[in-house]
Amino acid sequence: MAIETQLEPADWVPGSIPLREFNTQSSTPRRKDGPRRAPRTATGDDPWFTGGRSMRRSDANLFHVRHTNVGQMVSALFDADRWEPIDDLDRELRDVTYHRAVDSGTVRIAFDRPDVRNAFRPGTVDELYDALDHAKRQTDVGCILLTGNGPSSKDGGWAFCSGGDQTVRGEDGYQYEGDEEGEAQSASEDASGQGPRARASEQGRLHILEVQRLIRHIPKVVVAVVPGWAVGGGHSLHVVCDLTLASEDHAKFLQTDPDVASYDAGFGSAYLAKQIGQKKAREVFFLGKTYDAEEAVEMGMVNEAVPHEELEATALEWGERINAKSPTAMRMLKYAFNMTDDGMVGQQVFAGEATRLGYMTDEAKEGRDAFVEGRDPDFDDFPWHY
């Protein structure tokens, strides 16, 4: 039985979600007649509000999120026995949670703004970048799970990420929200020795693009674990990840950039076309259809869809499989896959890692030692392989 609720515009996520009514019989959204700011009626079949089905009594359990022993809010799917918090960053995390698996080299980084569909503001991006950079530097970590905590305490909805928070979008980018957020971020930067970032009311930020580049070049396998909506800039984030695992019950994929006069002209669009083809990628952006997990798998945008309650356990299994493989082989394979699309930047990254491998050989050691000792190198013992 469907339920009906009256929702005012203020109830909508501040990410890039336009006011529209979804036609649940197809992937094509159907716009309402009348002014865009009018209240809208949503039924329990509306996937944005209830994950594509009517609310059941058992859904009440989804509203109760658990906490770690350091007080961080964690997803209802989160198994506290399998994770431990990482608390050695130079900043306090407010919009992101960061954990490490207790029995494998896998970390979990999650958006933690479920009541706004995990939309990101500048402070969110700062925290996300720092957590990813920290994971990058852990030599015993081979897999990064990027996900979104949930569900929303307002309506039980799930989200991976709904993109940039439109309520803090300024003329030149996204603005820090008042002195509290700006000063908190600047203090964290001062403590880390990296210098202050832009304070509130100063320059706008678009540094989610820096996060995209970091994911692309990080020498680990990054898996997008999508429990619900991946929209706008959140859609682009899942595209740039190496793999995507989605909830077959709640995951929805929607690109709304043109609706809010935004566009990801890089990985979010051009790289998406590499994954699913030019015609389909243009459909995603130009028509703004909503796709469920099964459709996303069929078009090649998602690797696998699993039952919602199995999502994070499956993600951990993927992490264990990845960590069982050769770190060098996995790193070089990632950069080899990237190189054909990343031009000279991709070639430079791949070549740099090839140089590192070369440094590990006896031949390279002979060249170094000869220089340090002031003699001619003797390479006679090293074959010209073919």
Coordinates of C-alpha atoms in Angstrom, one line a residue:
M1 CA 0.0 0.0 0.0
A2 CA 1.5 3.3 -1.0
I3 CA 1.7 6.2 1.4
E4 CA 1.3 9.9 0.5
T5 CA 3.2 12.8 2.1
Q6 CA 3.1 16.5 1.3
L7 CA 6.6 17.7 0.8
E8 CA 7.6 21.4 0.6
P9 CA 10.7 22.5 -1.4
A10 CA 12.5 22.9 1.9
D11 CA 12.2 19.1 2.4
W12 CA 14.3 18.4 -0.7
V13 CA 18.0 17.5 -0.6
P14 CA 20.2 20.5 -1.2
G15 CA 22.1 18.6 -3.8
S16 CA 21.4 18.9 -7.5
I17 CA 17.9 17.3 -7.5
P18 CA 15.4 19.3 -9.4
L19 CA 11.7 19.5 -8.3
R20 CA 10.1 16.8 -10.4
E21 CA 7.7 13.9 -10.0
F22 CA 9.0 10.5 -11.0
N23 CA 7.1 8.2 -13.3
T24 CA 7.8 4.9 -11.5
Q25 CA 6.7 2.9 -14.5
S26 CA 9.7 3.8 -16.5
S27 CA 13.1 5.4 -16.1
T28 CA 11.9 8.7 -17.6
P29 CA 11.1 11.4 -15.0
R30 CA 7.8 13.2 -15.6
R31 CA 7.7 16.9 -14.7
K32 CA 4.8 18.3 -12.9
D33 CA 2.5 20.9 -14.4
G34 CA 2.4 24.2 -12.7
P35 CA 5.1 26.3 -10.9
R36 CA 8.2 24.4 -9.9
R37 CA 8.0 25.7 -6.3
A38 CA 4.6 24.2 -5.6
P39 CA 4.3 21.5 -3.0
R40 CA 4.5 18.0 -4.5
T41 CA 2.9 14.8 -3.6
A42 CA 5.1 11.7 -3.3
T43 CA 3.9 8.2 -3.0
G44 CA 5.6 5.3 -1.3
D45 CA 6.5 4.1 -4.8
D46 CA 8.5 7.2 -5.5
P47 CA 12.1 5.9 -5.3
W48 CA 13.6 9.2 -4.1
F49 CA 11.6 9.0 -0.9
T50 CA 11.2 5.3 0.0
G51 CA 13.7 3.4 -2.1
G52 CA 11.2 2.5 -4.7
R53 CA 8.6 0.7 -2.5
S54 CA 6.0 1.4 0.2
M55 CA 7.3 1.8 3.8
R56 CA 7.0 -1.3 5.9
R57 CA 7.0 -1.7 9.6
S58 CA 10.5 -3.2 9.4
D59 CA 11.7 0.0 7.8
A60 CA 11.5 1.6 11.2
N61 CA 14.7 -0.2 12.1
L62 CA 16.5 1.7 9.3
F63 CA 16.0 5.0 11.2
H64 CA 18.2 3.8 14.1
V65 CA 21.9 4.3 13.1
R66 CA 24.6 2.9 15.2
H67 CA 27.7 4.7 16.5
T68 CA 31.3 3.7 16.8
N69 CA 33.1 3.8 20.1
V70 CA 34.3 7.3 19.3
G71 CA 30.7 8.6 18.6
Q72 CA 30.8 8.8 14.9
M73 CA 27.5 8.1 13.1
V74 CA 27.5 5.1 10.9
S75 CA 25.2 3.5 8.4
A76 CA 22.5 1.1 9.4
L77 CA 24.3 -1.5 7.1
F78 CA 27.5 -0.9 9.0
D79 CA 28.9 -3.9 11.0
A80 CA 30.8 -2.4 13.9
D81 CA 32.5 -5.7 14.6
R82 CA 34.3 -5.7 11.3
W83 CA 35.6 -2.1 11.4
E84 CA 37.7 0.2 13.6
P85 CA 37.7 4.0 13.3
I86 CA 40.7 5.8 12.0
D87 CA 41.4 8.8 14.1
D88 CA 45.0 9.9 13.3
L89 CA 44.1 12.6 10.7
D90 CA 45.0 16.2 11.4
R91 CA 41.3 17.2 11.3
E92 CA 38.1 16.3 13.1
L93 CA 35.7 14.7 10.6
R94 CA 32.2 16.1 10.7
D95 CA 30.8 15.2 7.2
V96 CA 32.7 12.0 6.5
T97 CA 33.4 8.8 8.5
Y98 CA 36.6 6.8 8.0
H99 CA 37.2 3.2 9.1
R100 CA 39.6 0.4 8.5
A101 CA 38.6 -3.3 8.3
V102 CA 39.8 -5.3 11.3
D103 CA 41.0 -8.2 9.2
S104 CA 42.1 -6.9 5.8
G105 CA 43.8 -3.9 4.1
T106 CA 40.5 -2.3 3.2
V107 CA 39.3 1.1 4.4
R108 CA 35.8 2.6 4.3
I109 CA 35.2 6.3 3.6
A110 CA 31.6 7.4 3.7
F111 CA 29.7 10.6 3.2
D112 CA 27.9 11.3 6.5
R113 CA 25.1 13.8 5.7
P114 CA 22.2 11.3 5.1
D115 CA 19.5 13.8 5.9
V116 CA 20.5 15.9 2.8
R117 CA 21.1 12.8 0.7
N118 CA 24.9 13.0 1.4
A119 CA 25.3 16.2 -0.6
F120 CA 28.8 17.7 -0.3
R121 CA 29.7 21.2 0.8
P122 CA 33.3 22.5 0.8
G123 CA 34.1 21.1 4.2
T124 CA 32.9 17.7 3.1
V125 CA 35.2 17.8 0.2
D126 CA 38.1 18.9 2.4
E127 CA 37.5 15.9 4.7
L128 CA 37.0 13.5 1.8
Y129 CA 40.2 14.5 0.1
D130 CA 42.2 14.2 3.3
A131 CA 40.8 10.8 4.1
L132 CA 41.6 9.5 0.6
D133 CA 45.1 11.0 0.8
H134 CA 45.7 9.3 4.1
A135 CA 44.5 6.0 2.7
K136 CA 46.8 6.5 -0.3
R137 CA 49.8 6.7 2.0
Q138 CA 49.0 3.4 3.9
T139 CA 51.3 0.8 2.3
D140 CA 49.2 -2.1 3.8
V141 CA 45.9 -0.9 2.3
G142 CA 45.0 -2.1 -1.2
C143 CA 41.2 -1.2 -1.4
I144 CA 39.2 1.8 -0.6
L145 CA 35.4 1.6 -0.3
L146 CA 33.7 4.9 -1.0
T147 CA 30.0 4.9 0.1
G148 CA 27.3 6.9 1.8
N149 CA 25.9 6.5 5.3
G150 CA 22.2 6.2 5.9
P151 CA 19.3 6.1 5.9
S152 CA 17.9 9.6 6.3
S153 CA 16.3 10.2 9.7
K154 CA 13.7 12.3 7.9
D155 CA 12.2 9.8 5.4
G156 CA 14.3 6.6 5.5
G157 CA 15.8 7.3 2.0
W158 CA 19.3 6.1 1.0
A159 CA 22.0 7.9 -0.9
F160 CA 25.5 7.4 -2.1
C161 CA 25.9 11.1 -2.8
S162 CA 23.6 13.7 -4.4
G163 CA 26.3 16.1 -5.6
G164 CA 27.1 19.6 -4.6
D165 CA 25.0 21.3 -1.9
Q166 CA 23.1 23.8 -4.0
T167 CA 22.2 25.9 -0.9
V168 CA 25.8 26.9 -0.5
R169 CA 26.6 27.4 -4.2
G170 CA 27.9 30.9 -5.0
E171 CA 28.7 32.7 -8.2
D172 CA 32.2 31.2 -8.4
G173 CA 31.7 27.8 -6.7
Y174 CA 30.6 26.4 -3.4
Q175 CA 31.0 28.6 -0.3
Y176 CA 32.0 27.6 3.2
E177 CA 28.9 28.0 5.4
G178 CA 29.6 30.8 7.8
D179 CA 32.5 31.4 10.2
E180 CA 32.1 28.1 12.0
E181 CA 32.8 25.9 9.0
G182 CA 35.4 28.2 7.5
E183 CA 37.4 28.6 10.7
A184 CA 37.2 24.8 11.5
Q185 CA 38.6 24.0 8.1
S186 CA 41.3 26.6 8.3
A187 CA 42.3 25.5 11.8
S188 CA 42.7 21.9 10.5
E189 CA 44.9 23.1 7.7
D190 CA 47.0 25.2 10.0
A191 CA 47.5 22.2 12.3
S192 CA 48.6 20.1 9.4
G193 CA 51.1 22.6 8.2
Q194 CA 49.5 23.0 4.8
G195 CA 48.3 26.6 5.3
P196 CA 44.8 27.9 5.6
R197 CA 42.2 27.2 3.0
A198 CA 39.6 29.8 1.9
R199 CA 37.5 31.0 4.8
A200 CA 33.7 31.5 4.8
S201 CA 32.4 34.2 2.4
E202 CA 35.7 34.1 0.4
Q203 CA 36.4 32.4 -2.9
G204 CA 34.1 29.6 -4.1
R205 CA 35.4 26.1 -4.4
L206 CA 35.1 23.4 -7.0
H207 CA 37.7 21.1 -5.5
I208 CA 35.6 18.0 -5.8
L209 CA 37.5 17.9 -9.1
E210 CA 40.7 17.4 -7.1
V211 CA 39.0 14.4 -5.4
Q212 CA 38.1 13.0 -8.8
R213 CA 41.8 13.2 -9.9
L214 CA 43.0 11.7 -6.7
I215 CA 40.6 8.7 -7.1
R216 CA 41.8 8.3 -10.6
H217 CA 45.5 8.3 -9.8
I218 CA 45.5 6.8 -6.3
P219 CA 47.5 3.5 -6.4
K220 CA 44.7 1.5 -4.9
V221 CA 41.5 0.0 -6.2
V222 CA 38.6 2.4 -5.3
V223 CA 35.2 0.8 -5.2
A224 CA 32.0 2.9 -5.2
V225 CA 29.5 1.2 -2.9
V226 CA 26.2 2.7 -3.8
P227 CA 23.4 2.1 -1.3
G228 CA 20.9 4.6 -2.8
W229 CA 20.9 7.7 -5.0
A230 CA 24.0 8.7 -7.0
V231 CA 23.1 12.0 -8.5
G232 CA 24.9 14.9 -10.2
G233 CA 28.3 15.3 -8.8
G234 CA 27.8 12.1 -6.8
H235 CA 27.1 10.3 -10.1
S236 CA 30.4 11.5 -11.5
L237 CA 32.2 10.2 -8.4
H238 CA 30.9 6.7 -8.9
V239 CA 31.9 6.9 -12.6
V240 CA 35.5 7.8 -11.8
C241 CA 35.9 4.9 -9.3
D242 CA 37.5 1.7 -10.5
L243 CA 34.5 -0.5 -9.7
T244 CA 30.9 0.1 -8.7
L245 CA 28.8 -2.1 -6.5
A246 CA 25.1 -1.2 -6.0
S247 CA 22.1 -2.0 -3.9
E248 CA 19.6 -3.7 -6.2
D249 CA 16.8 -2.5 -3.9
H250 CA 17.6 1.2 -3.4
A251 CA 20.4 2.3 -5.8
K252 CA 19.3 4.9 -8.4
F253 CA 21.4 6.7 -10.9
L254 CA 20.5 10.2 -12.2
Q255 CA 22.5 13.0 -13.8
T256 CA 20.9 16.4 -13.1
D257 CA 23.8 18.7 -14.0
P258 CA 22.0 20.4 -16.8
D259 CA 19.0 21.1 -14.6
V260 CA 21.1 23.2 -12.3
A261 CA 23.2 24.8 -15.0
S262 CA 26.2 22.7 -14.1
Y263 CA 28.2 20.2 -16.1
D264 CA 31.0 17.8 -15.5
A265 CA 32.9 18.0 -18.8
G266 CA 35.6 15.6 -17.7
F267 CA 35.3 12.2 -16.0
G268 CA 31.6 12.6 -15.3
S269 CA 30.7 12.8 -19.0
A270 CA 33.6 12.0 -21.3
Y271 CA 34.8 9.0 -19.2
L272 CA 31.2 7.9 -18.8
A273 CA 31.0 7.7 -22.6
K274 CA 34.0 5.4 -22.6
Q275 CA 32.1 3.1 -20.2
I276 CA 28.6 3.0 -21.8
G277 CA 29.1 4.5 -25.2
Q278 CA 28.5 7.9 -26.7
K279 CA 24.7 7.6 -27.4
K280 CA 23.9 6.2 -23.9
A281 CA 26.1 8.8 -22.1
R282 CA 24.3 11.6 -24.0
E283 CA 21.0 10.1 -23.0
V284 CA 22.1 10.1 -19.3
F285 CA 22.8 13.9 -19.5
F286 CA 20.5 15.2 -22.1
L287 CA 17.3 13.3 -21.0
G288 CA 17.9 13.1 -17.3
K289 CA 16.4 9.6 -16.9
T290 CA 16.6 7.7 -13.7
Y291 CA 18.2 4.2 -13.9
D292 CA 17.9 1.5 -11.3
A293 CA 20.8 -0.8 -10.4
E294 CA 19.8 -3.5 -12.9
E295 CA 19.7 -1.0 -15.8
A296 CA 23.0 0.4 -14.7
V297 CA 24.6 -3.1 -14.8
E298 CA 23.2 -3.8 -18.2
M299 CA 24.6 -0.6 -19.7
G300 CA 28.0 -1.2 -18.2
M301 CA 28.0 1.6 -15.6
V302 CA 27.8 -0.7 -12.6
N303 CA 29.7 -4.0 -12.1
E304 CA 27.2 -5.8 -9.9
A305 CA 23.9 -5.3 -8.0
V306 CA 23.3 -7.2 -4.8
P307 CA 20.5 -7.3 -2.2
H308 CA 20.6 -4.2 0.0
E309 CA 21.3 -6.0 3.2
E310 CA 24.3 -7.8 1.6
L311 CA 25.8 -4.6 0.1
E312 CA 28.6 -3.9 2.6
A313 CA 29.4 -7.5 3.3
T314 CA 29.9 -8.0 -0.4
A315 CA 32.0 -4.9 -0.6
L316 CA 34.2 -6.3 2.1
E317 CA 34.5 -9.6 0.2
W318 CA 35.6 -7.6 -2.8
G319 CA 38.2 -5.8 -0.7
E320 CA 39.6 -9.1 0.6
R321 CA 39.9 -10.5 -3.0
I322 CA 41.7 -7.3 -4.1
N323 CA 44.1 -7.4 -1.2
A324 CA 45.0 -11.0 -1.9
K325 CA 46.5 -10.0 -5.3
S326 CA 50.0 -8.6 -6.1
P327 CA 50.1 -4.9 -5.1
T328 CA 52.5 -4.1 -7.9
A329 CA 50.4 -5.9 -10.5
M330 CA 47.2 -4.1 -9.3
R331 CA 48.9 -0.7 -9.3
M332 CA 50.4 -1.1 -12.8
L333 CA 47.1 -2.6 -14.2
K334 CA 45.2 0.4 -12.9
Y335 CA 47.6 2.9 -14.5
A336 CA 47.6 0.9 -17.7
F337 CA 43.8 1.0 -17.9
N338 CA 44.0 4.8 -17.2
M339 CA 46.8 5.6 -19.6
T340 CA 44.8 5.2 -22.9
D341 CA 42.3 7.9 -21.7
D342 CA 44.5 10.2 -19.6
G343 CA 47.0 11.3 -22.3
M344 CA 50.4 12.5 -21.3
V345 CA 49.3 12.7 -17.6
G346 CA 48.4 9.0 -17.7
Q347 CA 51.7 8.2 -19.5
Q348 CA 53.6 10.1 -16.9
V349 CA 51.9 8.3 -14.0
F350 CA 52.5 4.9 -15.6
A351 CA 56.1 5.7 -16.5
G352 CA 56.8 6.9 -13.0
E353 CA 55.7 3.5 -11.6
A354 CA 57.7 1.7 -14.2
T355 CA 60.7 3.7 -13.0
R356 CA 60.1 2.6 -9.5
L357 CA 60.1 -1.0 -10.6
G358 CA 63.3 -0.4 -12.4
Y359 CA 64.9 1.0 -9.3
M360 CA 64.2 -2.3 -7.6
T361 CA 66.4 -4.4 -9.9
D362 CA 70.1 -5.3 -9.5
E363 CA 70.8 -3.5 -12.8
A364 CA 69.5 -0.2 -11.4
K365 CA 71.5 -0.7 -8.2
E366 CA 74.6 -1.2 -10.2
G367 CA 74.0 2.1 -12.0
R368 CA 73.4 3.9 -8.8
D369 CA 76.4 2.4 -7.0
A370 CA 78.8 3.1 -9.8
F371 CA 77.8 6.8 -9.8
V372 CA 78.2 7.1 -6.1
E373 CA 81.5 5.2 -6.1
G374 CA 82.9 7.3 -9.0
R375 CA 83.4 4.4 -11.4
D376 CA 82.0 3.2 -14.8
P377 CA 79.0 0.9 -14.4
D378 CA 79.4 -2.8 -15.4
F379 CA 76.2 -4.0 -17.1
D380 CA 77.8 -7.1 -18.7
D381 CA 75.8 -9.5 -16.4
F382 CA 72.4 -8.1 -17.4
P383 CA 70.7 -9.5 -20.6
W384 CA 68.9 -7.5 -23.3
H385 CA 65.5 -9.2 -22.8
Y386 CA 63.2 -9.7 -25.7

